[in-house]
mmCIF file of C-alpha atoms and ligand atoms in Angstrom:
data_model
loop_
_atom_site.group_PDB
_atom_site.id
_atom_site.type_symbol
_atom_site.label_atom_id
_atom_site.label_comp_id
_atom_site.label_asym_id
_atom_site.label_seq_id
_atom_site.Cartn_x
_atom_site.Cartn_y
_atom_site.Cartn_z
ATOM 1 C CA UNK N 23 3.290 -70.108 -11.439
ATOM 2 C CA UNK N 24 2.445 -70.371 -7.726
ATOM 3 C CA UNK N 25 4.831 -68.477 -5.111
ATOM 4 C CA UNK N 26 6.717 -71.240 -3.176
ATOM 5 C CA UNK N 27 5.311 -71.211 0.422
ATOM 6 C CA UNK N 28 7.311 -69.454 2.799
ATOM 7 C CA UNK N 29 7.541 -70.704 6.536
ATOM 8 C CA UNK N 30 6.947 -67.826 8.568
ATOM 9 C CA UNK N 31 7.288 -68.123 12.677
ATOM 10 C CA UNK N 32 5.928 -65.533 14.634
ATOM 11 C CA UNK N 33 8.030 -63.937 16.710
ATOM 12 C CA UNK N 34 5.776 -64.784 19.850
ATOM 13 C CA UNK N 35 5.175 -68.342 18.787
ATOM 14 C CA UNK N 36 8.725 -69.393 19.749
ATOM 15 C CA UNK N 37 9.077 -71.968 22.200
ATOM 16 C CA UNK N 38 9.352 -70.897 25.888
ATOM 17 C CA UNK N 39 12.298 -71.718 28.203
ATOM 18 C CA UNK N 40 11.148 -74.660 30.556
ATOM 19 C CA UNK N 41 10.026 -73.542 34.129
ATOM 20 C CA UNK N 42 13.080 -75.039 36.661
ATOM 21 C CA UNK N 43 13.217 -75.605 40.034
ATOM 22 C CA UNK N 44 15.370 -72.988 41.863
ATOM 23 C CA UNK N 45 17.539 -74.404 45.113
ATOM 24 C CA UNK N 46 16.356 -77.858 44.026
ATOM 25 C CA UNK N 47 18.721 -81.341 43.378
ATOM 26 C CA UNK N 48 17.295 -84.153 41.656
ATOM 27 C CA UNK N 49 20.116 -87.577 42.481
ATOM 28 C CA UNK N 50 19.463 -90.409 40.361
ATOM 29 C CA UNK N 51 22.426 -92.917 40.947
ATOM 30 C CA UNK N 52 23.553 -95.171 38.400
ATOM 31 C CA UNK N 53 26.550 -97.491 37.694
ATOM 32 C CA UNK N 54 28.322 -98.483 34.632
ATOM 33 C CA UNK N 55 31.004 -100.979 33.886
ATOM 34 C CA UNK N 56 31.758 -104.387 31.994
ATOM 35 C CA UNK N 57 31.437 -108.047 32.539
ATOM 36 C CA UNK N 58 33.582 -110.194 30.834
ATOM 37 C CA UNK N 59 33.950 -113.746 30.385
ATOM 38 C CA UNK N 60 36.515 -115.802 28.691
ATOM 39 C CA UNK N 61 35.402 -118.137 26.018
ATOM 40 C CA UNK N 62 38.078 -120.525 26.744
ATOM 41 C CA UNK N 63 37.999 -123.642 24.299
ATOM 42 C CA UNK N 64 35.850 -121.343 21.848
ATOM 43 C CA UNK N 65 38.241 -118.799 22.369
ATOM 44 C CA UNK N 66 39.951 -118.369 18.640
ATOM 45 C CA UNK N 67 42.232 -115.635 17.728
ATOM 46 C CA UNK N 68 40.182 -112.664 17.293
ATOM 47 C CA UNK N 69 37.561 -113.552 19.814
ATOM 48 C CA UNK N 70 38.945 -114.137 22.977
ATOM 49 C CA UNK N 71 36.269 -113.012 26.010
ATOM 50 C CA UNK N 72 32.110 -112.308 25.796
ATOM 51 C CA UNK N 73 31.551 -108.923 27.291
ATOM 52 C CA UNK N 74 28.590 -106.683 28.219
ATOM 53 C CA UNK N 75 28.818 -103.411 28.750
ATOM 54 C CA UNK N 76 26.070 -101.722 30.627
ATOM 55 C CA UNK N 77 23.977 -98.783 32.908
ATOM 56 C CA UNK N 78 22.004 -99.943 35.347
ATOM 57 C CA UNK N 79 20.249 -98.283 38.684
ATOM 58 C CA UNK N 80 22.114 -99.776 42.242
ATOM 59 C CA UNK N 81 19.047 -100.873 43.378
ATOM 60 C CA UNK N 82 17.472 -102.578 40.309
ATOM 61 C CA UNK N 83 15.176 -100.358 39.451
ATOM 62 C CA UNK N 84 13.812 -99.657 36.336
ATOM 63 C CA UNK N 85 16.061 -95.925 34.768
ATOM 64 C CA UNK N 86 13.461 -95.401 31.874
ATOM 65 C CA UNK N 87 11.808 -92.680 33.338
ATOM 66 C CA UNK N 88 14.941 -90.679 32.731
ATOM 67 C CA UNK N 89 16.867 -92.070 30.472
ATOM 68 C CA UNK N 90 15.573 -92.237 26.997
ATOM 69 C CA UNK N 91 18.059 -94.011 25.058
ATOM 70 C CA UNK N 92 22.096 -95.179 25.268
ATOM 71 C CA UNK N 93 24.534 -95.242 22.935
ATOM 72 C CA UNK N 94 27.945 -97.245 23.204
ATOM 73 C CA UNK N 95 30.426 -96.251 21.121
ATOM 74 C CA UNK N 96 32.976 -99.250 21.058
ATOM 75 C CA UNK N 97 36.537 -99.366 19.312
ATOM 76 C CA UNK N 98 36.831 -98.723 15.184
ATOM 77 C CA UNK N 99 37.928 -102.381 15.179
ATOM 78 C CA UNK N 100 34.431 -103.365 15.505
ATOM 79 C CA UNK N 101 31.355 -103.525 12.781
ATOM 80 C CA UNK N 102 29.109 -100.333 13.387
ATOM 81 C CA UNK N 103 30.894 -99.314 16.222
ATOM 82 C CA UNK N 104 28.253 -96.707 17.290
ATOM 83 C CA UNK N 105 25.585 -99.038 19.104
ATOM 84 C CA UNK N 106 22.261 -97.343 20.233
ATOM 85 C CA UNK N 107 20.366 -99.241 22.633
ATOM 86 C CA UNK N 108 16.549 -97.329 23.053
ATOM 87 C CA UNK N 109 15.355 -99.919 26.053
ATOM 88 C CA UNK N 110 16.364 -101.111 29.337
ATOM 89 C CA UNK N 111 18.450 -102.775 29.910
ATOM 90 C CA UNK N 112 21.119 -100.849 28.735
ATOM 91 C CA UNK N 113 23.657 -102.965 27.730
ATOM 92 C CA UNK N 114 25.651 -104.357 24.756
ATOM 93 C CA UNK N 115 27.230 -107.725 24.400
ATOM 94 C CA UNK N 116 29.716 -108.252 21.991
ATOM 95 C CA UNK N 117 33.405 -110.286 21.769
ATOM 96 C CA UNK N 118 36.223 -109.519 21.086
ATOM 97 C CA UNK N 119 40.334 -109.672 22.059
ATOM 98 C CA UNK N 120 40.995 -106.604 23.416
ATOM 99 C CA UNK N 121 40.836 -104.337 25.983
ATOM 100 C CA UNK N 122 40.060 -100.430 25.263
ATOM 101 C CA UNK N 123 38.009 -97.502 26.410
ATOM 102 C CA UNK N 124 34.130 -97.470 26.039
ATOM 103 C CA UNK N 125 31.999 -94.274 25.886
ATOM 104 C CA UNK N 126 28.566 -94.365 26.786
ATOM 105 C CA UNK N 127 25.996 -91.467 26.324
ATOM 106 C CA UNK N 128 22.847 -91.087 28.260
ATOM 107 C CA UNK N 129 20.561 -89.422 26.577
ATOM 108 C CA UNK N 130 17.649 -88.087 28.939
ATOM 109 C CA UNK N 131 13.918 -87.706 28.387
ATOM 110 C CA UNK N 132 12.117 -84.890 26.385
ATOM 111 C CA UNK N 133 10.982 -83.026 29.244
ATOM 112 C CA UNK N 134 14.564 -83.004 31.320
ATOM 113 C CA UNK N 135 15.949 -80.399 29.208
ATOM 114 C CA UNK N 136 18.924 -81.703 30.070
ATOM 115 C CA UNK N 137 21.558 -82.487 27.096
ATOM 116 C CA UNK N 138 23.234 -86.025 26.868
ATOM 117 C CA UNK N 139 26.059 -86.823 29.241
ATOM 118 C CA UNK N 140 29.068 -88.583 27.944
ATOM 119 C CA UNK N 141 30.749 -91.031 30.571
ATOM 120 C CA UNK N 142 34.092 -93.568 29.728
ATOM 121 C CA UNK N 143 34.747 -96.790 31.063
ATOM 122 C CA UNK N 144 37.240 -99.048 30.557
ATOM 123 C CA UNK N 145 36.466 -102.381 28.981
ATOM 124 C CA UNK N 146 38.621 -104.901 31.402
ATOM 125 C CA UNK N 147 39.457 -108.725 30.126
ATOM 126 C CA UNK N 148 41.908 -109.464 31.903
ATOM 127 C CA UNK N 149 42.517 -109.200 36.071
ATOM 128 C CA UNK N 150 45.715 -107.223 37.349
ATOM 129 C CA UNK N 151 48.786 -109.606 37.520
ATOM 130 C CA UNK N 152 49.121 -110.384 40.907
ATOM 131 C CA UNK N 153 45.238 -110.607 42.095
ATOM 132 C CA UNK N 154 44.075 -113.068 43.729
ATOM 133 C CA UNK N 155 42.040 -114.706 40.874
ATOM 134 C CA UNK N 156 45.346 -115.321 38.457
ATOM 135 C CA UNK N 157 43.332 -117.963 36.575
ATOM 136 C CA UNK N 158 41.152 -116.991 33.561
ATOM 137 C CA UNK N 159 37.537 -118.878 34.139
ATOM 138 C CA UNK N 160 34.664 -119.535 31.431
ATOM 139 C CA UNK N 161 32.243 -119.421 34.660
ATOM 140 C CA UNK N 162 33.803 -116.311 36.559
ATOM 141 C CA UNK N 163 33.969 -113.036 34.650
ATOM 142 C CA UNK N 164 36.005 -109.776 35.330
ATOM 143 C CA UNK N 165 33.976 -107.350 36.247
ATOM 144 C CA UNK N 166 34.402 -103.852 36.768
ATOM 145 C CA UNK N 167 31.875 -101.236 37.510
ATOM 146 C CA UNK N 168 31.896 -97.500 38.593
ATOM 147 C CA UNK N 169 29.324 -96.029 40.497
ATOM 148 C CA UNK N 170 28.230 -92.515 40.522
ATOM 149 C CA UNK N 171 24.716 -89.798 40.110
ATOM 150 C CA UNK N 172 23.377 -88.016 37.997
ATOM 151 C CA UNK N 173 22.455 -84.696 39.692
ATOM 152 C CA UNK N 174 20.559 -82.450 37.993
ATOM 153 C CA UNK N 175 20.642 -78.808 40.217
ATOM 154 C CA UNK N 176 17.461 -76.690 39.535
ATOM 155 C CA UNK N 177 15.882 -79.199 37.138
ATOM 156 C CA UNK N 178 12.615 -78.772 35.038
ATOM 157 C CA UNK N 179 10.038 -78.317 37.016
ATOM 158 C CA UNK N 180 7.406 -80.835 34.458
ATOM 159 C CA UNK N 181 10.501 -83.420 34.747
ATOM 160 C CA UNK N 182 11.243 -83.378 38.512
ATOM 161 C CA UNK N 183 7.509 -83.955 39.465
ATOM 162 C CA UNK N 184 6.999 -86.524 37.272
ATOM 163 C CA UNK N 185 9.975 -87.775 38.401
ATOM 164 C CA UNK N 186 9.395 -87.999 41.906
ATOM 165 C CA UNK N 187 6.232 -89.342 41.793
ATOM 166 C CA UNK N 188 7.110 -92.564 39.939
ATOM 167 C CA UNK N 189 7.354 -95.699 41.521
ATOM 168 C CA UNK N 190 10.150 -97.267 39.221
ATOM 169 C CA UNK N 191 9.603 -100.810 38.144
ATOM 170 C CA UNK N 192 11.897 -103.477 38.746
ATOM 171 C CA UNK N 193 14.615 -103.251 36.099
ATOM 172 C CA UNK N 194 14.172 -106.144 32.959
ATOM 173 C CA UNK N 195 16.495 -109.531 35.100
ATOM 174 C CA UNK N 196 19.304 -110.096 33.119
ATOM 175 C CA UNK N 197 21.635 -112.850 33.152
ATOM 176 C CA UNK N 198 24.396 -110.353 34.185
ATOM 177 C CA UNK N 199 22.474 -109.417 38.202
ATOM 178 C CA UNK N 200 24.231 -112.590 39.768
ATOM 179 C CA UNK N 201 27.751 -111.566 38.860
ATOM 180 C CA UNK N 202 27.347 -107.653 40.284
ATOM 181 C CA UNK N 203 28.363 -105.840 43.172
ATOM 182 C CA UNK N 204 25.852 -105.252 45.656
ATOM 183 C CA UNK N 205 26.116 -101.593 46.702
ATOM 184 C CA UNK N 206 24.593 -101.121 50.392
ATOM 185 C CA UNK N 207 27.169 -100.920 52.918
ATOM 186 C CA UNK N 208 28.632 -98.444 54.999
ATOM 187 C CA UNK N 209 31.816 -98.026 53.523
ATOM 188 C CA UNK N 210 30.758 -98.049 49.712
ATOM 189 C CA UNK N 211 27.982 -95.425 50.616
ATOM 190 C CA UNK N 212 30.853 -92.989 52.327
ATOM 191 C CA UNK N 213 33.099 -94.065 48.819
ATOM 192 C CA UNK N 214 29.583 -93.105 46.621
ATOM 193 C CA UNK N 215 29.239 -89.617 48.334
ATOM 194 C CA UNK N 216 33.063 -88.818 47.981
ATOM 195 C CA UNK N 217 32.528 -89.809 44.222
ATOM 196 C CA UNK N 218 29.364 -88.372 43.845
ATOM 197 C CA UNK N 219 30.190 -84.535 41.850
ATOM 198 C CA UNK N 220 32.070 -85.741 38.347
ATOM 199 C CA UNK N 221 28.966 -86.184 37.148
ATOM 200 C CA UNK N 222 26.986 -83.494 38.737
ATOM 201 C CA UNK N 223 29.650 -81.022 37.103
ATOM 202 C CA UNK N 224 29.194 -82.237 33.615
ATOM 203 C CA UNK N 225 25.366 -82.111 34.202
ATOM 204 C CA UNK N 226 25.630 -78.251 35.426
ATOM 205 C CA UNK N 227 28.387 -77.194 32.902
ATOM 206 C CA UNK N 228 26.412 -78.454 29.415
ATOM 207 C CA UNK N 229 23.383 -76.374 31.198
ATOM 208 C CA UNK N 230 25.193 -73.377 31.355
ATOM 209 C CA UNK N 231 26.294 -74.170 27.947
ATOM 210 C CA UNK N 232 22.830 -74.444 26.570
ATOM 211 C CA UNK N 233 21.520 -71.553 28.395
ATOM 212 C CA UNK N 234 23.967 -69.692 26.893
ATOM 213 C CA UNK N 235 23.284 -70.882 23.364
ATOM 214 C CA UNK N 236 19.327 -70.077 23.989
ATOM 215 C CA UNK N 237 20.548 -66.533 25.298
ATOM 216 C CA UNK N 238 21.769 -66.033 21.606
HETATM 217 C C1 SLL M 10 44.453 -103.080 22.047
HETATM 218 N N1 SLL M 10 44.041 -100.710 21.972
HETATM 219 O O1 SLL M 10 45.334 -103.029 21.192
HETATM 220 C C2 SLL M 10 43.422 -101.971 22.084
HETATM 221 C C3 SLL M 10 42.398 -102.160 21.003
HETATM 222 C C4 SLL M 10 40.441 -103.444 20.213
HETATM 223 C C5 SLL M 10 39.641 -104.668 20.418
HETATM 224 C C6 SLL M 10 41.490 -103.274 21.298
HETATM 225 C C7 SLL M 10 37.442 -106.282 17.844
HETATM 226 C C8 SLL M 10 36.726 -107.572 17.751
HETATM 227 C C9 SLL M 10 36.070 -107.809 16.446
HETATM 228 C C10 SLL M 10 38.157 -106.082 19.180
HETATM 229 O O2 SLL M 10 38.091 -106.865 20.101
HETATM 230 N N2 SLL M 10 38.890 -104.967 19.267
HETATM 231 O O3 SLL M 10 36.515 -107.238 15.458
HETATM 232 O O4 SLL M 10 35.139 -108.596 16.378
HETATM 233 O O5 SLL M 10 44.409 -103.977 22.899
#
């Protein structure tokens, strides 16, 4: 009877650590956040408001150069609440009746090196009491969005260059543009900078974690 094959890897066949970029930031900023609308006279018990939740690039630029794929992980009162959505745009429209907390992880391209990065935002149907919009509207949604970056320090060096020398596309339109916050004034750049390391430190902590794994 023939010997089962055995897989044999060379000791120097295994796969080298990526070249990175020492003293080198790469800022990619992004938002995230939800659009709802109430459905009004279609509104029945369990399905109250449309919403999308979604990443997108301030500008409206096209984020598939570095992110690969996004997955949504909504409340255990919905169907296959683990949604994976592999193009831009990256959202996910669903209804519902109630308001919870939404985590979406970016997973990056191949060559980043980088492991996935898991953000939360809250899923908002309802204004505050007191606002100044204290009617619900088919034709005005609640929207809420965050804005932050993505900073990856000392990043692959293959990733980075690539990186910098794309010209991103316009993102895909999408029905939700008209109904977001335009971010290019003085005040919400000064808010974006104050806001701008949550991120970076999640980015920089799973690398430390995974360099120390490959140390192993
Ligand atoms: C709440 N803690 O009680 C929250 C949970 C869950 C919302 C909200 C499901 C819709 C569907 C849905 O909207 N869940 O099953 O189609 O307010």
């Amino acid at each position: 009877m023939a010997e089962a094959p055995v897989e044999v890897v060379p000791a120097g066949e295994q796969v080298a650590p990526k070249k990175r970029l020492e003293n080198t930031e790469l800022v990619v900023p992004i938002c995230y956040g939800t659009v709802a609308f109430w459905l009004g006279k279609k509104a029945d018990e369990y399905h109250s408001h449309r919403w999308t939740v979604y990443v997108r690039s301030p500008s409206g630029e096209e984020l598939n150069h570095i992110i690969s794929k996004v997955v949504f992980k909504l409340h255990d009162s919905f169907m296959n609440p683990i949604r994976v959505v592999e193009a831009a745009p990256y959202e996910l429209t669903e209804t519902g009746w109630g308001e919870f907390e939404i985590s979406i992880t970016m997973h990056f391209t191949e060559d980043s090196g980088e492991k996935p990065i898991e953000i939360f935002h809250p899923l908002k149907l309802y204004e505050d009491a007191g606002s100044s919009i204290d009617r619900q509207s088919t034709k005005k949604p609640v929207v809420t969005e965050d804005y932050d970056e993505l900073v990856f320090s000392e990043p692959v060096q293959e990733f980075y260059e690539r990186v910098v020398n794309v010209k991103p596309a316009p993102a895909p339109s999408s029905e939700l543009t008209q109904h977001l916050p335009v971010h290019n004034d003085a005040e919400e750049l000064a808010k974006i900078k104050a806001a701008r390391r949550s991120l970076a430190e999640q980015i920089a902590e799973s690398r430390l974690q995974l360099e120390l794994g490959e140390a192993t």
